[in-house]
Short mmCIF file of C-alpha atoms in Angstrom, two decimals:
data_model
loop_
_atom_site.label_atom_id
_atom_site.label_comp_id
_atom_site.label_asym_id
_atom_site.label_seq_id
_atom_site.Cartn_x
_atom_site.Cartn_y
_atom_site.Cartn_z
CA UNK R 1 -159.03 -2.44 -33.28
CA UNK R 2 -158.92 -4.22 -29.99
CA UNK R 3 -155.10 -4.23 -30.05
CA UNK R 4 -155.03 -0.52 -30.83
CA UNK R 5 -157.34 0.36 -27.94
CA UNK R 6 -155.28 -1.78 -25.59
CA UNK R 7 -152.14 0.04 -26.70
CA UNK R 8 -153.79 3.43 -26.15
CA UNK R 9 -154.93 2.46 -22.68
CA UNK R 10 -151.42 1.34 -21.82
CA UNK R 11 -149.98 4.69 -22.93
CA UNK R 12 -152.57 6.55 -20.83
CA UNK R 13 -151.69 4.49 -17.77
CA UNK R 14 -147.98 5.22 -18.29
CA UNK R 15 -148.73 8.94 -18.52
CA UNK R 16 -150.77 8.85 -15.29
CA UNK R 17 -147.98 7.00 -13.49
CA UNK R 18 -145.45 9.54 -14.82
CA UNK R 19 -147.55 12.41 -13.51
CA UNK R 20 -147.79 10.74 -10.11
CA UNK R 21 -144.02 10.16 -9.98
CA UNK R 22 -143.39 13.78 -11.01
CA UNK R 23 -145.70 15.03 -8.27
CA UNK R 24 -143.92 12.82 -5.74
CA UNK R 25 -140.52 14.17 -6.82
CA UNK R 26 -141.79 17.75 -6.59
CA UNK R 27 -142.90 17.00 -3.02
CA UNK R 28 -139.44 15.73 -2.15
CA UNK R 29 -137.83 18.89 -3.52
CA UNK R 30 -139.84 20.97 -1.08
CA UNK R 31 -138.18 19.25 1.89
CA UNK R 32 -135.41 21.18 3.68
CA UNK R 33 -132.00 21.10 2.03
CA UNK R 34 -130.40 19.61 5.12
CA UNK R 35 -132.69 16.60 5.02
CA UNK R 36 -131.97 16.08 1.34
CA UNK R 37 -128.24 16.02 1.99
CA UNK R 38 -128.73 13.55 4.82
CA UNK R 39 -130.78 11.25 2.61
CA UNK R 40 -128.16 11.51 -0.13
CA UNK R 41 -125.72 9.75 2.18
CA UNK R 42 -122.68 11.59 0.91
CA UNK R 43 -123.10 10.42 -2.69
CA UNK R 44 -121.67 12.27 -5.66
CA UNK R 45 -125.14 13.66 -6.33
CA UNK R 46 -124.81 15.59 -3.11
CA UNK R 47 -121.95 17.64 -4.54
CA UNK R 48 -124.21 19.09 -7.19
CA UNK R 49 -126.97 19.79 -4.69
CA UNK R 50 -124.43 21.44 -2.39
CA UNK R 51 -123.34 23.71 -5.24
CA UNK R 52 -126.95 24.68 -5.88
CA UNK R 53 -127.46 25.32 -2.15
CA UNK R 54 -124.35 27.50 -1.97
CA UNK R 55 -125.59 29.51 -4.93
CA UNK R 56 -128.91 29.98 -3.15
CA UNK R 57 -127.18 31.18 0.05
CA UNK R 58 -125.12 33.72 -1.89
CA UNK R 59 -128.23 34.98 -3.64
CA UNK R 60 -130.18 35.26 -0.37
CA UNK R 61 -127.35 37.23 1.24
CA UNK R 62 -127.68 40.01 -1.36
CA UNK R 63 -130.33 42.68 -1.80
CA UNK R 64 -132.33 40.59 -4.31
CA UNK R 65 -136.06 40.17 -3.94
CA UNK R 66 -137.55 36.78 -2.94
CA UNK R 67 -138.87 36.29 -6.47
CA UNK R 68 -135.38 36.76 -7.92
CA UNK R 69 -133.88 34.38 -5.37
CA UNK R 70 -136.49 31.77 -6.24
CA UNK R 71 -135.84 32.19 -9.97
CA UNK R 72 -132.08 31.88 -9.42
CA UNK R 73 -132.58 28.74 -7.37
CA UNK R 74 -134.74 27.17 -10.07
CA UNK R 75 -132.17 28.11 -12.74
CA UNK R 76 -129.33 26.41 -10.84
CA UNK R 77 -131.48 23.31 -10.33
CA UNK R 78 -132.28 23.14 -14.05
CA UNK R 79 -128.60 23.52 -14.84
CA UNK R 80 -127.73 20.72 -12.43
CA UNK R 81 -130.39 18.36 -13.80
CA UNK R 82 -129.77 19.14 -17.48
CA UNK R 83 -133.40 20.06 -18.09
CA UNK R 84 -132.76 23.31 -19.94
CA UNK R 85 -134.96 26.39 -19.68
CA UNK R 86 -138.51 25.86 -18.43
CA UNK R 87 -140.66 29.02 -18.46
CA UNK R 88 -142.78 29.76 -15.40
CA UNK R 89 -146.00 29.66 -17.41
CA UNK R 90 -145.25 26.09 -18.52
CA UNK R 91 -148.48 24.19 -17.83
CA UNK R 92 -147.55 20.57 -17.23
CA UNK R 93 -151.09 19.50 -16.29
CA UNK R 94 -152.07 19.04 -19.93
CA UNK R 95 -148.72 17.75 -21.12
CA UNK R 96 -146.64 14.61 -20.93
CA UNK R 97 -144.12 14.45 -18.11
CA UNK R 98 -140.53 14.61 -19.43
CA UNK R 99 -138.54 11.49 -18.60
CA UNK R 100 -136.06 11.68 -15.74
CA UNK R 101 -132.53 12.19 -17.05
CA UNK R 102 -129.63 10.33 -15.46
CA UNK R 103 -126.20 11.73 -16.25
CA UNK R 104 -123.73 9.29 -17.84
CA UNK R 105 -120.90 7.65 -15.93
CA UNK R 106 -117.34 7.00 -17.03
CA UNK R 107 -116.40 3.38 -17.61
CA UNK R 108 -113.00 1.79 -16.99
CA UNK R 109 -112.39 1.08 -20.68
CA UNK R 110 -113.42 4.53 -21.92
CA UNK R 111 -109.85 5.71 -22.43
CA UNK R 112 -108.94 2.72 -24.63
CA UNK R 113 -109.06 3.31 -28.40
CA UNK R 114 -112.40 2.10 -29.84
CA UNK R 115 -112.51 -0.13 -32.90
CA UNK R 116 -114.00 2.08 -35.62
CA UNK R 117 -113.14 0.58 -38.99
CA UNK R 118 -113.09 2.63 -42.20
CA UNK R 119 -113.94 -0.32 -44.45
CA UNK R 120 -116.71 -1.86 -42.35
CA UNK R 121 -119.79 0.29 -42.86
CA UNK R 122 -122.54 0.37 -40.25
CA UNK R 123 -126.23 -0.14 -40.93
CA UNK R 124 -128.08 2.86 -39.55
CA UNK R 125 -131.74 2.21 -38.71
CA UNK R 126 -134.20 4.53 -36.98
CA UNK R 127 -136.55 3.32 -34.27
CA UNK R 128 -140.01 2.27 -35.41
CA UNK R 129 -142.02 3.86 -32.59
CA UNK R 130 -142.17 7.37 -31.16
CA UNK R 131 -139.78 7.83 -28.25
CA UNK R 132 -142.48 9.58 -26.20
CA UNK R 133 -145.77 7.75 -26.78
CA UNK R 134 -144.33 4.49 -28.23
CA UNK R 135 -146.85 4.47 -31.09
CA UNK R 136 -146.00 3.78 -34.74
CA UNK R 137 -147.56 6.04 -37.38
CA UNK R 138 -145.14 5.71 -40.31
CA UNK R 139 -144.40 8.94 -42.25
CA UNK R 140 -145.55 11.30 -39.49
CA UNK R 141 -142.54 10.39 -37.33
CA UNK R 142 -139.62 12.83 -37.28
CA UNK R 143 -136.16 11.19 -37.01
CA UNK R 144 -133.20 12.64 -35.14
CA UNK R 145 -130.14 13.16 -37.34
CA UNK R 146 -127.80 12.13 -34.51
CA UNK R 147 -129.41 9.14 -32.77
CA UNK R 148 -132.00 6.55 -33.80
CA UNK R 149 -134.95 8.11 -31.94
CA UNK R 150 -138.09 9.28 -33.76
CA UNK R 151 -140.89 11.56 -32.56
CA UNK R 152 -144.37 12.85 -33.32
CA UNK R 153 -144.59 16.63 -33.57
CA UNK R 154 -147.70 16.49 -31.37
CA UNK R 155 -145.82 14.57 -28.68
CA UNK R 156 -142.97 17.10 -28.80
CA UNK R 157 -145.45 19.93 -28.34
CA UNK R 158 -147.09 18.23 -25.37
CA UNK R 159 -143.64 17.73 -23.85
CA UNK R 160 -142.96 21.44 -24.26
CA UNK R 161 -140.04 20.95 -26.67
CA UNK R 162 -141.75 22.60 -29.64
CA UNK R 163 -142.93 26.17 -29.21
CA UNK R 164 -143.86 29.03 -31.54
CA UNK R 165 -142.37 28.47 -35.01
CA UNK R 166 -140.15 25.52 -34.07
CA UNK R 167 -142.76 23.05 -35.36
CA UNK R 168 -142.35 24.39 -38.88
CA UNK R 169 -138.56 24.16 -38.58
CA UNK R 170 -138.73 20.53 -37.50
CA UNK R 171 -141.09 19.53 -40.28
CA UNK R 172 -138.94 21.29 -42.88
CA UNK R 173 -135.57 19.90 -41.81
CA UNK R 174 -136.20 16.49 -40.19
CA UNK R 175 -136.55 14.65 -43.52
CA UNK R 176 -133.87 16.63 -45.37
CA UNK R 177 -130.10 16.23 -45.62
CA UNK R 178 -129.74 18.97 -43.00
CA UNK R 179 -131.69 16.98 -40.41
CA UNK R 180 -132.93 17.85 -36.94
CA UNK R 181 -131.47 16.97 -33.52
CA UNK R 182 -133.82 15.72 -30.83
CA UNK R 183 -133.89 17.32 -27.38
CA UNK R 184 -131.39 14.74 -26.07
CA UNK R 185 -128.77 15.34 -28.77
CA UNK R 186 -129.39 19.09 -29.03
CA UNK R 187 -128.16 19.65 -25.46
CA UNK R 188 -124.40 19.03 -25.24
CA UNK R 189 -124.56 19.56 -21.50
CA UNK R 190 -126.20 16.14 -21.16
CA UNK R 191 -122.89 14.52 -22.16
CA UNK R 192 -121.28 15.61 -18.86
CA UNK R 193 -121.06 13.29 -15.90
CA UNK R 194 -122.08 14.49 -12.43
CA UNK R 195 -118.45 15.20 -11.54
CA UNK R 196 -117.91 17.18 -14.76
CA UNK R 197 -121.16 19.06 -14.23
CA UNK R 198 -120.08 19.93 -10.70
CA UNK R 199 -116.80 21.32 -12.05
CA UNK R 200 -118.63 23.47 -14.61
CA UNK R 201 -121.15 24.77 -12.07
CA UNK R 202 -118.36 25.65 -9.65
CA UNK R 203 -116.55 27.62 -12.37
CA UNK R 204 -119.72 29.50 -13.36
CA UNK R 205 -120.47 30.31 -9.73
CA UNK R 206 -116.96 31.60 -9.03
CA UNK R 207 -117.09 33.78 -12.15
CA UNK R 208 -120.51 35.19 -11.16
CA UNK R 209 -122.25 33.82 -14.26
CA UNK R 210 -126.03 33.79 -13.80
CA UNK R 211 -127.70 30.77 -15.45
CA UNK R 212 -130.15 31.36 -18.31
CA UNK R 213 -128.90 34.87 -19.08
CA UNK R 214 -127.42 36.24 -22.31
CA UNK R 215 -123.75 37.26 -22.48
CA UNK R 216 -122.35 40.27 -24.34
CA UNK R 217 -118.86 40.33 -25.80
CA UNK R 218 -117.51 42.10 -22.70
CA UNK R 219 -119.17 39.50 -20.44
CA UNK R 220 -117.77 36.65 -22.52
CA UNK R 221 -114.22 38.02 -22.62
CA UNK R 222 -114.31 38.84 -18.89
CA UNK R 223 -115.40 35.26 -18.16
CA UNK R 224 -112.66 33.83 -20.40
CA UNK R 225 -110.04 36.00 -18.69
CA UNK R 226 -111.13 34.79 -15.24
CA UNK R 227 -111.18 31.12 -16.28
CA UNK R 228 -107.74 31.40 -17.91
CA UNK R 229 -106.25 33.09 -14.85
CA UNK R 230 -107.74 30.44 -12.55
CA UNK R 231 -106.35 27.62 -14.67
CA UNK R 232 -102.89 28.95 -15.60
CA UNK R 233 -102.34 31.67 -12.93
CA UNK R 234 -101.37 34.23 -15.56
CA UNK R 235 -103.26 36.77 -17.69
CA UNK R 236 -104.62 35.82 -21.10
CA UNK R 237 -102.41 36.81 -24.02
CA UNK R 238 -103.59 39.02 -26.87
CA UNK R 239 -103.74 36.14 -29.36
CA UNK R 240 -105.86 34.12 -26.94
CA UNK R 241 -108.23 37.04 -26.45
CA UNK R 242 -108.53 37.33 -30.23
CA UNK R 243 -109.49 33.65 -30.48
CA UNK R 244 -112.06 34.18 -27.74
CA UNK R 245 -113.54 37.09 -29.69
CA UNK R 246 -113.68 34.91 -32.79
CA UNK R 247 -115.52 32.27 -30.77
CA UNK R 248 -118.01 34.91 -29.62
CA UNK R 249 -118.65 35.88 -33.25
CA UNK R 250 -119.22 32.24 -34.11
CA UNK R 251 -121.70 31.91 -31.25
CA UNK R 252 -123.53 35.04 -32.44
CA UNK R 253 -124.15 34.33 -36.16
CA UNK R 254 -127.10 36.77 -36.34
CA UNK R 255 -124.96 39.63 -34.97
CA UNK R 256 -127.33 40.36 -32.08
CA UNK R 257 -124.48 41.57 -29.90
CA UNK R 258 -124.99 38.77 -27.37
CA UNK R 259 -125.01 34.97 -27.21
CA UNK R 260 -127.93 32.96 -25.90
CA UNK R 261 -127.57 30.88 -22.75
CA UNK R 262 -128.09 27.46 -24.47
CA UNK R 263 -125.30 28.27 -26.95
CA UNK R 264 -122.96 29.43 -24.19
CA UNK R 265 -123.72 26.31 -22.13
CA UNK R 266 -123.11 24.00 -25.10
CA UNK R 267 -119.83 25.78 -25.84
CA UNK R 268 -118.62 25.47 -22.25
CA UNK R 269 -119.73 21.83 -22.09
CA UNK R 270 -117.75 20.80 -25.17
CA UNK R 271 -114.76 22.82 -23.93
CA UNK R 272 -114.88 20.95 -20.64
CA UNK R 273 -115.12 17.59 -22.40
CA UNK R 274 -111.99 18.45 -24.38
CA UNK R 275 -110.21 19.46 -21.20
CA UNK R 276 -111.13 16.50 -18.98
CA UNK R 277 -111.45 13.57 -21.38
CA UNK R 278 -108.97 11.99 -23.80
CA UNK R 279 -109.90 11.75 -27.47
CA UNK R 280 -110.56 8.02 -27.19
CA UNK R 281 -113.25 8.69 -24.61
CA UNK R 282 -114.83 11.31 -26.87
CA UNK R 283 -114.84 8.85 -29.78
CA UNK R 284 -117.07 6.54 -27.75
CA UNK R 285 -119.70 9.28 -27.61
CA UNK R 286 -120.18 9.23 -31.40
CA UNK R 287 -123.36 7.61 -32.66
CA UNK R 288 -123.61 5.28 -35.66
CA UNK R 289 -124.97 8.13 -37.80
CA UNK R 290 -122.05 10.37 -36.88
CA UNK R 291 -119.52 7.63 -37.58
CA UNK R 292 -121.08 6.98 -40.99
CA UNK R 293 -121.02 10.69 -41.78
CA UNK R 294 -117.33 10.81 -40.83
CA UNK R 295 -116.58 7.81 -43.07
CA UNK R 296 -118.32 9.47 -46.00
CA UNK R 297 -116.33 12.68 -45.44
CA UNK R 298 -112.99 10.87 -45.26
CA UNK R 299 -113.66 8.69 -48.32
CA UNK R 300 -114.71 11.76 -50.31
CA UNK R 301 -111.39 13.43 -49.46
CA UNK R 302 -109.34 10.26 -50.12
CA UNK R 303 -109.75 10.42 -53.89
CA UNK R 304 -106.83 8.10 -54.70
CA UNK R 305 -108.03 5.48 -52.19
CA UNK R 306 -104.69 5.02 -50.41
CA UNK R 307 -106.18 5.58 -46.94
CA UNK R 308 -104.54 8.99 -46.41
CA UNK R 309 -105.56 12.61 -46.89
CA UNK R 310 -103.64 15.87 -46.62
CA UNK R 311 -103.37 17.96 -43.46
CA UNK R 312 -105.14 20.86 -45.14
CA UNK R 313 -108.04 18.65 -46.19
CA UNK R 314 -108.37 17.49 -42.59
CA UNK R 315 -108.55 21.13 -41.46
CA UNK R 316 -111.26 21.92 -44.01
CA UNK R 317 -113.30 18.93 -42.83
CA UNK R 318 -113.55 20.47 -39.34
CA UNK R 319 -115.55 23.35 -40.78
CA UNK R 320 -117.95 21.20 -42.79
CA UNK R 321 -119.57 19.69 -39.69
CA UNK R 322 -121.22 23.04 -38.94
CA UNK R 323 -122.83 23.53 -42.34
CA UNK R 324 -126.17 22.27 -41.09
CA UNK R 325 -128.33 25.04 -42.52
CA UNK R 326 -128.57 25.51 -46.28
CA UNK R 327 -129.06 29.27 -46.00
CA UNK R 328 -125.65 29.59 -44.30
CA UNK R 329 -123.69 27.68 -46.93
CA UNK R 330 -122.81 30.73 -49.12
CA UNK R 331 -121.33 32.61 -46.15
CA UNK R 332 -119.30 29.53 -45.22
CA UNK R 333 -117.91 29.23 -48.75
CA UNK R 334 -116.51 32.75 -48.74
CA UNK R 335 -113.67 31.72 -46.47
CA UNK R 336 -113.22 28.55 -44.48
CA UNK R 337 -111.69 30.64 -41.70
CA UNK R 338 -115.07 32.27 -41.03
CA UNK R 339 -117.48 29.57 -39.96
CA UNK R 340 -120.30 31.86 -38.98
CA UNK R 341 -120.72 35.58 -39.77
CA UNK R 342 -118.41 37.99 -37.97
CA UNK R 343 -119.44 41.47 -37.00
CA UNK R 344 -117.39 44.21 -38.66
CA UNK R 345 -117.20 45.98 -35.33
CA UNK R 346 -115.82 42.92 -33.61
CA UNK R 347 -112.38 43.50 -32.05
CA UNK R 348 -111.25 40.24 -33.58
CA UNK R 349 -111.89 41.41 -37.14
CA UNK R 350 -109.03 43.94 -37.06
CA UNK R 351 -106.31 41.34 -36.76
CA UNK R 352 -108.00 38.61 -38.74
CA UNK R 353 -106.14 39.34 -42.01
CA UNK R 354 -102.74 38.85 -40.39
CA UNK R 355 -103.80 35.65 -38.69
CA UNK R 356 -105.17 34.35 -41.99
CA UNK R 357 -101.84 34.98 -43.74
CA UNK R 358 -99.97 33.07 -41.03
CA UNK R 359 -102.50 30.26 -41.24
CA UNK R 360 -102.14 29.94 -45.02
CA UNK R 361 -98.37 29.59 -44.68
CA UNK R 362 -98.75 27.00 -41.94
CA UNK R 363 -101.31 25.09 -43.99
CA UNK R 364 -98.99 24.96 -47.00
CA UNK R 365 -96.21 23.56 -44.83
CA UNK R 366 -98.44 20.93 -43.28
CA UNK R 367 -100.19 19.93 -46.49
CA UNK R 368 -97.57 17.29 -47.25
CA UNK R 369 -98.12 15.46 -43.93
CA UNK R 370 -100.55 12.59 -44.48
CA UNK R 371 -103.51 11.95 -42.16
CA UNK R 372 -104.92 8.45 -41.79
CA UNK R 373 -108.42 7.42 -40.69
CA UNK R 374 -107.75 7.03 -36.93
CA UNK R 375 -106.02 10.41 -36.73
CA UNK R 376 -108.80 12.00 -38.80
CA UNK R 377 -111.37 10.76 -36.29
CA UNK R 378 -109.39 11.86 -33.23
CA UNK R 379 -108.78 15.38 -34.54
CA UNK R 380 -112.39 15.89 -35.66
CA UNK R 381 -114.36 14.19 -32.88
CA UNK R 382 -114.81 17.33 -30.77
CA UNK R 383 -116.12 19.26 -33.77
CA UNK R 384 -118.49 16.45 -34.73
CA UNK R 385 -119.96 16.50 -31.22
CA UNK R 386 -120.09 20.31 -31.15
CA UNK R 387 -122.18 20.30 -34.34
CA UNK R 388 -125.06 18.41 -32.71
CA UNK R 389 -127.24 21.37 -31.61
CA UNK R 390 -129.86 22.72 -34.01
CA UNK R 391 -128.70 26.27 -33.37
CA UNK R 392 -126.97 28.13 -36.19
CA UNK R 393 -124.20 29.06 -33.73
CA UNK R 394 -120.80 27.38 -34.03
CA UNK R 395 -120.17 26.00 -30.57
CA UNK R 396 -116.51 25.15 -31.13
CA UNK R 397 -114.75 27.50 -33.52
CA UNK R 398 -112.25 25.48 -35.62
CA UNK R 399 -108.81 27.05 -36.09
CA UNK R 400 -108.39 28.86 -39.38
#
């Protein structure tokens, strides 16, 4: 009993210190932007803050009200810091203070091929104590399906990460084969370095994308057209626009007519990772659980045990990563080219039959080409990472 009380007192002290540090940081944020840039000393962090400041200046130059300018400023800051959406009514006085997040940095050896053996299995063990309060209470801990962290549902509520009916969803899926991703793994934007985040923010700002807003199909296609023209200096072709429309349908599985901001941000984050990093660097982002899941998928496809699978089987495996929710499995089994429901009114649905016929012919021709374990990992790594979020949306639409 004495040890338990000592542990509880330690946790309370840590919480008080966290609150004090949070208050100190909030005080620093209220200082003028010029002083912040001077204190930054020209570091890479200053580039992100400069982007936020430029967004604020553009907003203040327009006819917007002060409240809208303040909300836009807060949205850009949350985007920069990877904190996600924080509602204004969020009362942090009675909650734990979220830990400060430091964006990852690229290492010199990141581009070298990692040693991921097919034969040598990895022992996957979850942490014993809650990531938030560092207390062990056995069965009441909810494990993340991506990393080794575990959590109490009460701690997640006090952190503000469980709201409304999300508690029921966590309790129903965390201990099942479907699994649940913690708030670190659920946010693909946290995989970006500061430089990569600066690049994404600059693109969003140039394309007039407002953070934390929903995007309709027209908004999404307009954004894709602008990004394509900026990158290649030529208009987007019809086939590319059709693929963009298919991606929109995959990001809108409930056919609401718009995609939520977290899904759009995760999609753009994984797209940027594919663009800026080689496959070897992406492979180093995989966790032990993801590597084990990939091994199980490859071994299940390699029925003769020769270490090779067909090209078509490799294509099918890309779709299986997104079958996280049991209720979506029947719709996925109808056709592997439709990972996520597609609206009948979608402009992409009109030409989908022709594209499917071409894809079937291409798949038959490529079926004879064998795929080994290293190639299987390289070609699937982006889809494995894109399947991390809990959302039913498909954040990286695999080719048909």
